[in-house]
């Protein structure tokens, strides 16, 4: 064994540096906190939460409550409407019973006035609630009664008009565009807000419980639900996390600045572990609303994104705002502020020949119509828009033609939209160009500068400033990313180690954590950027066939992958005959360790893993510079990080194909039960082999059983794929879900997932969807059609 420093010694060394001024207990009258670089804070007895001034990037201090033990000091409550205070501002519990925030000049900024009520002390509780109480512990004021955008376990919203308000942006805590209201009439409603007034504008979701709704509850098990006065559950908003002990995770539910109500979990840093990789909050599914881009359709206002812009749900399930062709950001620093045309609009005495229509399928701006025709051909629709100077966009959908005017609102791009948008842009700028003569290109968007002579030079100057700003900004960004104190592979963050370093890190390859056909994996600890990082060191067996160059190419391909659903490569060693790869260590082991164990992961954890795995595969297939086919997707190769997020590993030994060379034939890779039939038929191997394996894995995730169970009592149940299809066809999906109440109560989703899995395991590779489509189906963005019988796939498994 290596000499290890006991953990408490670490604390002795580090603690005094990190925690300069945290105090806990009761804060009596006269206590105060002052904003500044060495601000102190009041922490709860467990240390989980703290109250005080948090310095915000934008400049200034936020009086707030935050999660105190994790790296991201996530704010859960803030005072003063999220307005920042200057350095030197002070929050004080005055002798006469006021809890007051003053700026450095003594001007009052915020107050909870409890003078004359017997206020005796303030306390930061372990629940995240800050209370002001009398000497007999009667609570006079508590932060839980004045929520901002976040709810914590045990916190409630009462039907007396309790609200959550979204913040303005990720880093600006002042009131934003959305509100969740527990109304006095019993209805729980998500609204958009008419800024800068605070009146509600448009309801985009409601529980429809007028007359019966009473309270929104976030209970200790993480379940968020709406109850009636008699305690009956009327609507379950979030099911909570049932697999992990709630003592081991932090939870919060937040109405985010994008208008989506999400629940997040975060594994508590365990006291026994050495400092791990930075972790992150991971979002629990489902979210509300599932697709904000298509759900929110305001009558007044721009919709999710700004005017002339459109909204698309990104790969990370978050809405993204985009500009149509021929348009550019009004404010490049804030993509919520909308887009403007880059060309001068059509004047009504101008001929239509100078304009063209750019076609985009599945894009629409509902609510911007000024004219509608039905039963017309597309050509007619195009001509009509081109010759109409008011027409900015035409939408054509099977015989219907809608003409849209500026500003375009509620734009959304989604496969459920249908039809096509025909966006009008100026193509002939020759006459106008003579006046200004300036054309700039930025990315794929063409920026056309046209203005009247008098305004021209000023506009040009502004645009040049803008372009200069963008260039500087990008270069800075790039520079920040590239800095590292270690020898790294060019263009990556991957370190090169020598053999001795890794031998030391693993204590002479002492602790074996995995064994494969090509390699053995050992656990180790590296001292890296002043922290100890636990790593998995993969030691390759003889790789005589692999030339030096191949290994280098392989490494650089893996090193360039970077996705949160892949296990990240930290470094490698190529030292004589020693070839090793160093990965981040996944403390929750592999999916196969937990999926088939007695204590199976909860239904929602499994869904989370299913989506994560699909994202990782989609990335390998479509988003890397070199396409990577994994060839061996199975539960052993899906590892789980601290937050039970799926992380695909072992893609290094897979097939890398150049992007234009999508097929190859080689010896069989992969694992029995998960292998696509084309491996046995000398058919070309494409990314669809991974889709097949994913389909099998998805079935395993749904049913918590292995794809082949030769000892199954019923022969019909031996092959999971076979049995699942039978159950699906006969409408008896509950047979697949023994004793899994959470899944049984979510049977509609189970059915959708089984249908997706059946599509993935079609014997004919061309029938299988791409991973992109799988992901869209999983996320409910597109409908899942009835899958055909995967047919004779069973023979291929048996022929093994
Ligand atoms: C705070 O004061 C209350 C009432 O005086 C008392 O019950 C409680 O134990 C005190 N808590 C701490 C941590 O001192
Ligand atoms: C609590 O406060 C009341 C007046 O506000 C006082 O009469 C009483 O003595 C106090 N009790 C204690 C235990 O300090
Ligand atoms: C935060 O947003 C509000 C409202 O949009 C704005 O008035 C304020 O200046 C912003 N604050 C910062 C620090 O950017
Ligand atoms: C509780 O209240 C709800 C709504 O008001 C009602 O539908 C339900 O029947 C009540 N249940 C009981 C047990 O009283
Ligand atoms: C939370 O609510 C659910 C549903 O009522 C219940 O099953 C669970 O036991 C509750 N948890 C706690 C800690 O009260
Ligand atoms: C563009 O406009 C100019 C001036 O109106 C005209 O002379 C020219 O023919 C047009 N070019 C095209 C391709 O339509
Ligand atoms: C007809 C014409 O000159 N069109 C030009 C207008 O400006 C764009 C922007 O660069 C050019 O691509 C077109 O060729």
Coordinates of N, CA and C in Angstrom, one line a residue, residues 475-679:
X475 N -11.2 34.9 -30.0 CA -9.8 34.6 -29.8 C -9.5 34.4 -28.3
X476 N -10.2 35.3 -27.5 CA -10.0 35.2 -26.0 C -10.5 33.8 -25.6
X477 N -11.7 33.4 -26.1 CA -12.3 32.2 -25.7 C -11.3 31.0 -26.0
X478 N -10.8 31.1 -27.2 CA -9.9 30.0 -27.7 C -8.7 29.9 -26.8
X479 N -8.1 31.1 -26.5 CA -6.9 31.2 -25.7 C -7.2 30.6 -24.3
X480 N -8.3 30.9 -23.7 CA -8.6 30.4 -22.4 C -8.6 28.9 -22.3
X481 N -9.2 28.3 -23.4 CA -9.4 26.9 -23.4 C -8.0 26.2 -23.6
X482 N -7.1 26.9 -24.3 CA -5.9 26.1 -24.6 C -4.9 26.2 -23.5
X483 N -5.0 27.1 -22.5 CA -3.9 27.1 -21.6 C -3.9 25.9 -20.7
X484 N -2.8 25.4 -20.4 CA -2.6 24.2 -19.6 C -1.1 24.2 -19.2
X485 N -0.9 23.7 -18.0 CA 0.5 23.7 -17.6 C 1.2 22.5 -18.0
X486 N 0.5 21.5 -18.6 CA 1.1 20.2 -18.9 C 1.4 20.1 -20.4
X487 N 2.2 19.0 -20.6 CA 2.4 18.7 -22.0 C 1.2 18.0 -22.5
X488 N 0.6 18.6 -23.5 CA -0.7 18.0 -24.0 C -0.6 17.8 -25.5
X489 N -1.5 16.9 -26.0 CA -1.6 16.7 -27.4 C -2.2 18.0 -28.0
X490 N -1.6 18.4 -29.2 CA -2.1 19.7 -29.8 C -3.6 19.6 -30.0
X491 N -4.3 20.7 -29.7 CA -5.7 20.8 -29.9 C -6.6 20.0 -28.9
X492 N -6.0 19.4 -27.9 CA -6.8 18.6 -26.9 C -6.3 19.0 -25.5
X493 N -7.0 18.3 -24.5 CA -6.5 18.5 -23.2 C -5.8 17.2 -22.7
X494 N -5.4 16.4 -23.6 CA -4.9 15.1 -23.2 C -3.4 15.1 -22.9
X495 N -3.1 14.6 -21.7 CA -1.7 14.6 -21.3 C -0.9 13.4 -21.7
X496 N 0.3 13.5 -21.8 CA 1.2 12.4 -22.1 C 1.9 12.0 -20.8
X497 N 1.8 10.8 -20.4 CA 2.5 10.3 -19.2 C 3.6 9.4 -19.5
X498 N 4.6 9.3 -18.6 CA 5.6 8.2 -18.8 C 5.2 7.0 -17.9
X499 N 5.7 5.8 -18.2 CA 5.3 4.6 -17.5 C 5.4 4.7 -16.0
X500 N 6.6 5.3 -15.6 CA 6.8 5.4 -14.1 C 5.8 6.2 -13.4
X501 N 5.3 7.2 -14.0 CA 4.3 8.1 -13.4 C 3.0 7.2 -13.2
X502 N 2.7 6.4 -14.1 CA 1.4 5.7 -14.0 C 1.6 4.5 -13.1
X503 N 2.8 4.0 -13.1 CA 3.1 2.9 -12.1 C 2.9 3.4 -10.7
X504 N 3.4 4.6 -10.5 CA 3.3 5.2 -9.2 C 1.9 5.5 -8.8
X505 N 1.2 6.1 -9.8 CA -0.2 6.5 -9.6 C -1.1 5.3 -9.2
X506 N -0.8 4.1 -9.8 CA -1.6 2.9 -9.5 C -1.0 2.1 -8.4
X507 N 0.0 2.6 -7.7 CA 0.7 1.8 -6.7 C 1.1 0.4 -7.3
X508 N 1.9 0.5 -8.4 CA 2.4 -0.7 -9.1 C 1.2 -1.6 -9.6
X509 N 0.2 -1.0 -10.1 CA -0.9 -1.7 -10.7 C -1.5 -2.7 -9.7
X510 N -1.8 -2.1 -8.6 CA -2.2 -2.9 -7.4 C -3.7 -3.2 -7.4
X511 N -4.6 -2.2 -7.7 CA -6.0 -2.4 -7.6 C -6.7 -2.6 -8.9
X512 N -7.0 -3.8 -9.3 CA -7.6 -4.1 -10.6 C -9.1 -3.9 -10.5
X513 N -9.6 -3.1 -11.4 CA -11.0 -2.8 -11.4 C -11.8 -3.4 -12.6
X514 N -11.0 -3.9 -13.6 CA -11.7 -4.4 -14.7 C -10.8 -5.2 -15.6
X515 N -11.4 -6.1 -16.4 CA -10.5 -6.9 -17.3 C -11.3 -7.1 -18.6
X516 N -10.6 -6.8 -19.7 CA -11.3 -7.1 -21.0 C -10.4 -7.9 -21.8
X517 N -10.8 -8.1 -23.1 CA -10.0 -9.0 -24.0 C -8.7 -8.3 -24.4
X518 N -8.7 -7.0 -24.4 CA -7.6 -6.3 -24.9 C -6.8 -5.6 -23.8
X519 N -7.4 -5.5 -22.6 CA -6.7 -4.6 -21.6 C -7.2 -5.0 -20.2
X520 N -6.4 -4.5 -19.3 CA -6.8 -4.6 -17.9 C -6.9 -3.2 -17.3
X521 N -7.9 -3.0 -16.4 CA -8.0 -1.6 -15.9 C -7.7 -1.6 -14.4
X522 N -6.9 -0.6 -14.0 CA -6.5 -0.4 -12.7 C -7.0 1.0 -12.1
X523 N -7.2 1.0 -10.8 CA -7.6 2.3 -10.2 C -6.3 3.0 -9.8
X524 N -6.3 4.3 -9.9 CA -5.1 5.0 -9.5 C -5.4 6.4 -9.0
X525 N -4.4 7.1 -8.5 CA -4.7 8.5 -8.1 C -3.5 9.4 -8.7
X526 N -3.9 10.5 -9.3 CA -2.9 11.4 -9.9 C -3.0 12.7 -9.2
X527 N -1.8 13.3 -9.0 CA -1.9 14.7 -8.4 C -1.8 15.6 -9.6
X528 N -2.9 16.4 -9.7 CA -3.1 17.1 -11.0 C -3.7 18.4 -10.7
X529 N -3.1 19.5 -11.1 CA -3.6 20.8 -10.8 C -4.0 21.0 -9.3
X530 N -3.1 20.6 -8.5 CA -3.2 20.8 -7.0 C -4.3 20.0 -6.4
X531 N -4.9 19.0 -7.1 CA -5.9 18.2 -6.4 C -5.5 16.7 -6.8
X532 N -6.1 15.8 -6.0 CA -5.9 14.4 -6.3 C -7.1 14.0 -7.1
X533 N -6.8 13.3 -8.2 CA -7.8 12.9 -9.1 C -7.8 11.4 -9.2
X534 N -8.9 10.7 -8.9 CA -9.0 9.3 -9.0 C -9.2 8.9 -10.5
X535 N -8.3 8.0 -11.0 CA -8.4 7.7 -12.4 C -8.4 6.2 -12.6
X536 N -8.9 5.8 -13.8 CA -8.8 4.5 -14.3 C -7.7 4.3 -15.3
X537 N -6.8 3.5 -15.1 CA -5.6 3.3 -16.0 C -5.8 2.0 -16.7
X538 N -5.9 2.1 -18.0 CA -6.2 0.9 -18.8 C -4.9 0.5 -19.5
X539 N -4.4 -0.7 -19.1 CA -3.2 -1.2 -19.6 C -3.4 -2.2 -20.7
X540 N -3.0 -1.9 -21.9 CA -3.2 -2.7 -23.1 C -2.4 -4.0 -23.0
X541 N -2.9 -5.1 -23.5 CA -2.1 -6.3 -23.6 C -1.4 -6.1 -24.9
X542 N -0.7 -7.2 -25.4 CA 0.1 -7.1 -26.6 C -0.7 -6.4 -27.7
X543 N -0.1 -5.4 -28.2 CA -0.8 -4.7 -29.4 C 0.2 -4.8 -30.6
X544 N 0.8 -6.0 -30.8 CA 1.8 -6.1 -31.8 C 1.3 -5.7 -33.2
X545 N 0.0 -5.9 -33.5 CA -0.5 -5.5 -34.8 C -0.7 -4.0 -35.0
X546 N -0.8 -3.3 -33.9 CA -1.0 -1.9 -34.0 C 0.3 -1.2 -34.2
X547 N 0.5 -0.5 -35.3 CA 1.7 0.2 -35.5 C 1.7 1.5 -34.6
X548 N 2.9 2.0 -34.4 CA 3.1 3.2 -33.7 C 2.1 4.3 -34.2
X549 N 2.1 4.4 -35.5 CA 1.3 5.5 -36.1 C -0.2 5.3 -35.8
X550 N -0.6 4.1 -35.9 CA -2.0 3.8 -35.7 C -2.4 4.2 -34.2
X551 N -1.5 3.8 -33.3 CA -1.8 4.1 -31.9 C -2.0 5.7 -31.7
X552 N -1.0 6.4 -32.3 CA -1.1 7.9 -32.2 C -2.4 8.4 -32.8
X553 N -2.7 7.9 -34.0 CA -4.0 8.3 -34.7 C -5.2 8.0 -33.8
X554 N -5.1 6.8 -33.2 CA -6.2 6.4 -32.4 C -6.4 7.3 -31.2
X555 N -5.2 7.6 -30.5 CA -5.3 8.4 -29.4 C -5.8 9.8 -29.7
X556 N -5.3 10.3 -30.8 CA -5.8 11.7 -31.1 C -7.2 11.7 -31.5
X557 N -7.8 10.7 -32.0 CA -9.2 10.6 -32.3 C -10.0 10.6 -31.0
X558 N -9.6 9.7 -30.1 CA -10.3 9.6 -28.8 C -10.2 10.9 -28.1
X559 N -9.0 11.5 -28.1 CA -8.7 12.7 -27.3 C -9.6 13.9 -27.8
X560 N -9.9 13.8 -29.1 CA -10.7 14.9 -29.6 C -12.2 14.8 -29.3
X561 N -12.6 13.6 -28.8 CA -14.0 13.5 -28.4 C -14.2 14.2 -27.1
X562 N -15.3 14.8 -26.9 CA -15.5 15.5 -25.7 C -17.1 15.7 -25.5
X563 N -17.6 14.9 -24.7 CA -19.1 14.9 -24.6 C -19.4 14.4 -23.2
X564 N -20.4 14.9 -22.6 CA -20.7 14.5 -21.2 C -21.2 13.1 -21.0
X565 N -21.6 12.5 -22.1 CA -22.0 11.1 -22.0 C -20.9 10.1 -22.5
X566 N -19.7 10.6 -22.6 CA -18.5 9.7 -22.9 C -17.6 9.8 -21.7
X567 N -16.9 8.7 -21.4 CA -15.8 8.8 -20.4 C -14.6 9.5 -21.0
X568 N -14.2 10.6 -20.3 CA -13.2 11.4 -20.9 C -11.8 10.9 -20.7
X569 N -11.0 10.9 -21.8 CA -9.6 10.5 -21.7 C -8.8 11.6 -21.1
X570 N -8.0 11.3 -20.1 CA -7.2 12.3 -19.5 C -5.8 12.3 -20.1
X571 N -5.3 11.1 -20.4 CA -4.0 11.1 -20.9 C -3.6 9.7 -21.4
X572 N -2.4 9.5 -21.8 CA -2.0 8.2 -22.3 C -0.5 8.0 -22.1
X573 N 0.0 6.8 -22.3 CA 1.4 6.5 -22.2 C 1.8 5.7 -23.3
X574 N 2.8 6.0 -24.0 CA 3.3 5.2 -25.1 C 4.8 5.1 -25.0
X575 N 5.2 4.2 -24.1 CA 6.5 4.2 -23.6 C 7.1 2.8 -23.9
X576 N 7.9 2.7 -25.0 CA 8.4 1.4 -25.4 C 7.2 0.4 -25.7
X577 N 7.2 -0.7 -25.0 CA 6.1 -1.7 -25.3 C 4.9 -1.4 -24.5
X578 N 5.0 -0.4 -23.6 CA 3.9 -0.1 -22.7 C 2.9 0.9 -23.4
X579 N 1.7 0.4 -23.5 CA 0.6 1.3 -24.0 C -0.5 1.4 -23.0
X580 N -0.7 2.6 -22.5 CA -1.8 2.7 -21.4 C -2.6 4.0 -21.8
X581 N -3.9 3.9 -21.3 CA -4.8 5.0 -21.5 C -5.3 5.4 -20.1
X582 N -5.4 6.7 -19.8 CA -5.8 7.1 -18.5 C -7.2 7.8 -18.7
X583 N -8.2 7.3 -18.0 CA -9.5 7.9 -18.1 C -9.9 8.4 -16.7
X584 N -10.9 9.3 -16.7 CA -11.5 9.7 -15.4 C -12.2 8.4 -14.8
X585 N -12.2 8.3 -13.5 CA -12.7 7.2 -12.8 C -14.2 7.3 -12.5
X586 N -15.0 6.3 -12.9 CA -16.4 6.4 -12.7 C -16.8 5.6 -11.4
X587 N -17.2 6.4 -10.4 CA -17.3 5.7 -9.1 C -18.5 4.8 -9.0
X588 N -19.5 5.0 -9.9 CA -20.6 4.1 -9.7 C -20.6 2.8 -10.6
X589 N -19.4 2.6 -11.2 CA -19.2 1.3 -11.9 C -20.0 1.3 -13.2
X590 N -20.3 0.1 -13.7 CA -20.9 0.0 -15.0 C -22.4 -0.3 -14.8
X591 N -23.1 0.0 -15.9 CA -24.6 -0.3 -15.9 C -24.9 -1.7 -15.5
X592 N -24.0 -2.6 -16.0 CA -24.3 -4.1 -15.8 C -24.2 -4.4 -14.3
X593 N -23.4 -3.6 -13.5 CA -23.3 -3.9 -12.1 C -24.6 -3.6 -11.4
X594 N -25.3 -2.6 -11.8 CA -26.5 -2.3 -11.1 C -27.8 -2.7 -11.7
X595 N -27.8 -2.9 -13.0 CA -29.0 -3.1 -13.7 C -29.6 -4.5 -13.4
X596 N -28.7 -5.5 -13.2 CA -29.2 -6.8 -13.0 C -29.1 -7.3 -11.5
X597 N -28.8 -6.3 -10.7 CA -28.7 -6.6 -9.2 C -30.1 -6.6 -8.6
X598 N -30.1 -7.1 -7.4 CA -31.4 -7.1 -6.7 C -32.0 -5.8 -6.5
X599 N -31.2 -4.8 -6.1 CA -31.6 -3.5 -5.9 C -31.5 -2.7 -7.2
X600 N -32.5 -2.8 -8.0 CA -32.4 -2.2 -9.3 C -32.5 -0.7 -9.3
X601 N -31.9 0.1 -10.2 CA -32.1 1.5 -10.2 C -33.6 1.9 -10.6
X602 N -34.0 3.1 -10.1 CA -35.4 3.5 -10.3 C -35.7 3.6 -11.8
X603 N -36.9 3.6 -12.1 CA -37.4 3.8 -13.4 C -36.9 5.1 -14.0
X604 N -36.9 6.2 -13.3 CA -36.4 7.4 -13.8 C -34.9 7.5 -14.0
X605 N -34.2 6.8 -13.1 CA -32.8 6.7 -13.3 C -32.5 6.0 -14.6
X606 N -33.2 4.9 -14.8 CA -33.0 4.1 -16.0 C -33.3 4.9 -17.3
X607 N -34.4 5.7 -17.2 CA -34.7 6.6 -18.4 C -33.6 7.6 -18.6
X608 N -33.1 8.1 -17.5 CA -32.0 9.1 -17.6 C -30.8 8.4 -18.3
X609 N -30.5 7.2 -17.9 CA -29.4 6.5 -18.5 C -29.6 6.2 -20.0
X610 N -30.9 5.8 -20.3 CA -31.2 5.5 -21.7 C -31.0 6.8 -22.6
X611 N -31.4 7.9 -22.1 CA -31.3 9.1 -22.9 C -29.8 9.5 -23.0
X612 N -29.1 9.4 -21.9 CA -27.6 9.7 -21.9 C -26.9 8.9 -22.9
X613 N -27.1 7.6 -22.8 CA -26.4 6.7 -23.7 C -26.7 7.0 -25.2
X614 N -28.0 7.3 -25.5 CA -28.4 7.7 -26.8 C -27.6 9.0 -27.3
X615 N -27.5 9.9 -26.3 CA -26.8 11.2 -26.7 C -25.3 10.9 -27.0
X616 N -24.7 10.1 -26.2 CA -23.3 9.7 -26.4 C -23.1 9.1 -27.7
X617 N -24.0 8.2 -28.1 CA -23.9 7.5 -29.4 C -24.1 8.4 -30.5
X618 N -25.1 9.3 -30.4 CA -25.4 10.2 -31.4 C -24.2 11.1 -31.7
X619 N -23.5 11.5 -30.6 CA -22.3 12.3 -30.7 C -21.2 11.5 -31.5
X620 N -21.0 10.3 -31.1 CA -20.0 9.5 -31.8 C -20.3 9.3 -33.3
X621 N -21.6 9.2 -33.6 CA -22.0 8.9 -35.0 C -22.0 10.2 -35.8
X622 N -22.4 11.3 -35.2 CA -22.7 12.4 -36.1 C -22.0 13.7 -35.8
X623 N -21.4 13.8 -34.6 CA -20.9 15.1 -34.2 C -19.4 15.2 -34.0
X624 N -18.7 14.0 -34.1 CA -17.2 14.1 -34.1 C -16.7 14.4 -35.5
X625 N -15.5 14.9 -35.5 CA -14.9 15.2 -36.8 C -14.6 13.9 -37.5
X626 N -14.2 12.8 -36.8 CA -14.2 11.5 -37.4 C -15.3 10.7 -36.9
X627 N -16.1 10.1 -37.8 CA -17.2 9.3 -37.3 C -16.7 8.1 -36.6
X628 N -17.3 7.8 -35.4 CA -16.8 6.6 -34.7 C -18.0 5.6 -34.5
X629 N -17.8 4.4 -35.0 CA -18.8 3.3 -34.7 C -18.3 2.6 -33.5
X630 N -19.1 2.5 -32.5 CA -18.6 1.9 -31.2 C -18.4 0.4 -31.4
X631 N -19.4 -0.3 -32.0 CA -19.3 -1.8 -32.3 C -19.5 -2.7 -31.1
X632 N -19.5 -2.1 -29.9 CA -19.7 -3.0 -28.7 C -20.5 -2.3 -27.6
X633 N -21.7 -1.9 -28.0 CA -22.5 -1.2 -27.0 C -23.2 -2.4 -26.2
X634 N -23.0 -2.3 -24.9 CA -23.6 -3.3 -23.9 C -23.5 -2.6 -22.5
X635 N -24.2 -3.2 -21.6 CA -24.2 -2.5 -20.2 C -22.8 -2.4 -19.6
X636 N -21.9 -3.4 -19.9 CA -20.6 -3.3 -19.3 C -19.8 -2.1 -19.8
X637 N -20.2 -1.6 -21.0 CA -19.5 -0.4 -21.6 C -20.2 0.9 -21.4
X638 N -21.2 0.9 -20.5 CA -21.9 2.1 -20.1 C -21.6 2.3 -18.7
X639 N -20.7 3.3 -18.4 CA -20.3 3.5 -17.0 C -21.2 4.6 -16.4
X640 N -21.2 4.7 -15.1 CA -22.1 5.7 -14.4 C -21.3 6.6 -13.5
X641 N -21.5 7.9 -13.7 CA -20.7 8.8 -12.9 C -21.5 9.1 -11.6
X642 N -21.0 10.1 -10.8 CA -21.6 10.3 -9.5 C -23.1 10.6 -9.5
X643 N -23.5 11.2 -10.6 CA -25.0 11.5 -10.7 C -25.7 10.5 -11.5
X644 N -25.2 9.3 -11.7 CA -25.8 8.3 -12.5 C -26.1 8.7 -13.9
X645 N -25.2 9.5 -14.4 CA -25.3 9.9 -15.8 C -24.5 8.8 -16.6
X646 N -25.1 8.4 -17.7 CA -24.4 7.4 -18.5 C -23.2 7.9 -19.2
X647 N -22.1 7.2 -19.2 CA -20.9 7.6 -19.8 C -20.3 6.4 -20.6
X648 N -20.4 6.5 -21.9 CA -19.9 5.4 -22.7 C -18.4 5.3 -22.7
X649 N -17.9 4.0 -22.6 CA -16.5 3.8 -22.6 C -16.1 2.8 -23.7
X650 N -14.8 2.7 -23.8 CA -14.3 1.6 -24.7 C -14.6 1.9 -26.2
X651 N -14.8 3.2 -26.5 CA -15.0 3.4 -28.0 C -13.6 3.6 -28.7
X652 N -12.5 3.5 -27.9 CA -11.2 3.6 -28.5 C -10.9 2.5 -29.4
X653 N -11.4 1.3 -29.1 CA -11.1 0.1 -29.9 C -12.0 -0.1 -31.1
X654 N -13.0 0.8 -31.2 CA -14.0 0.7 -32.2 C -13.5 1.1 -33.5
X655 N -14.4 1.1 -34.4 CA -14.0 1.4 -35.8 C -14.2 2.9 -36.0
X656 N -13.1 3.5 -36.5 CA -13.2 4.9 -36.9 C -13.3 5.0 -38.4
X657 N -14.2 5.7 -38.9 CA -14.4 5.8 -40.3 C -14.3 7.2 -40.7
X658 N -13.6 7.4 -41.8 CA -13.6 8.8 -42.3 C -15.1 9.1 -42.7
X659 N -15.4 10.4 -42.6 CA -16.8 10.8 -42.7 C -17.4 10.4 -44.0
X660 N -16.6 10.4 -45.1 CA -17.1 10.1 -46.4 C -17.1 8.6 -46.7
X661 N -16.6 7.8 -45.8 CA -16.4 6.4 -46.0 C -17.2 5.7 -44.9
X662 N -18.5 5.4 -45.2 CA -19.4 5.0 -44.2 C -19.5 3.5 -44.0
X663 N -18.8 2.7 -44.8 CA -19.0 1.3 -44.6 C -17.6 0.6 -44.7
X664 N -17.6 -0.6 -44.1 CA -16.4 -1.4 -44.0 C -16.8 -2.8 -43.7
X665 N -15.9 -3.7 -44.0 CA -16.1 -5.1 -43.5 C -14.9 -5.6 -42.9
X666 N -15.0 -6.1 -41.7 CA -13.9 -6.7 -41.0 C -14.4 -7.9 -40.2
X667 N -13.5 -8.4 -39.4 CA -13.9 -9.5 -38.5 C -15.0 -9.0 -37.5
X668 N -15.6 -9.9 -36.9 CA -16.7 -9.6 -36.0 C -16.2 -9.0 -34.7
X669 N -16.7 -7.8 -34.3 CA -16.4 -7.3 -33.0 C -17.7 -7.4 -32.3
X670 N -17.8 -7.0 -31.1 CA -19.0 -7.0 -30.4 C -19.2 -8.2 -29.5
X671 N -20.4 -8.2 -28.9 CA -20.7 -9.2 -27.8 C -22.0 -9.9 -28.1
X672 N -21.9 -11.2 -27.9 CA -23.1 -12.1 -28.2 C -24.4 -11.5 -27.5
X673 N -25.4 -11.5 -28.3 CA -26.7 -11.0 -27.8 C -26.9 -9.5 -28.2
X674 N -25.8 -8.8 -28.4 CA -26.0 -7.4 -28.7 C -25.6 -7.1 -30.2
X675 N -25.2 -8.2 -30.9 CA -24.6 -8.0 -32.2 C -25.7 -7.9 -33.3
X676 N -25.6 -7.0 -34.2 CA -26.5 -6.8 -35.3 C -26.4 -8.0 -36.3
X677 N -27.4 -8.4 -36.9 CA -27.4 -9.6 -37.8 C -26.4 -9.4 -39.0
X678 N -26.2 -8.1 -39.4 CA -25.3 -8.0 -40.6 C -23.9 -8.4 -40.4
X679 N -23.5 -8.5 -39.1 CA -22.1 -9.0 -38.9 C -22.0 -10.5 -39.4

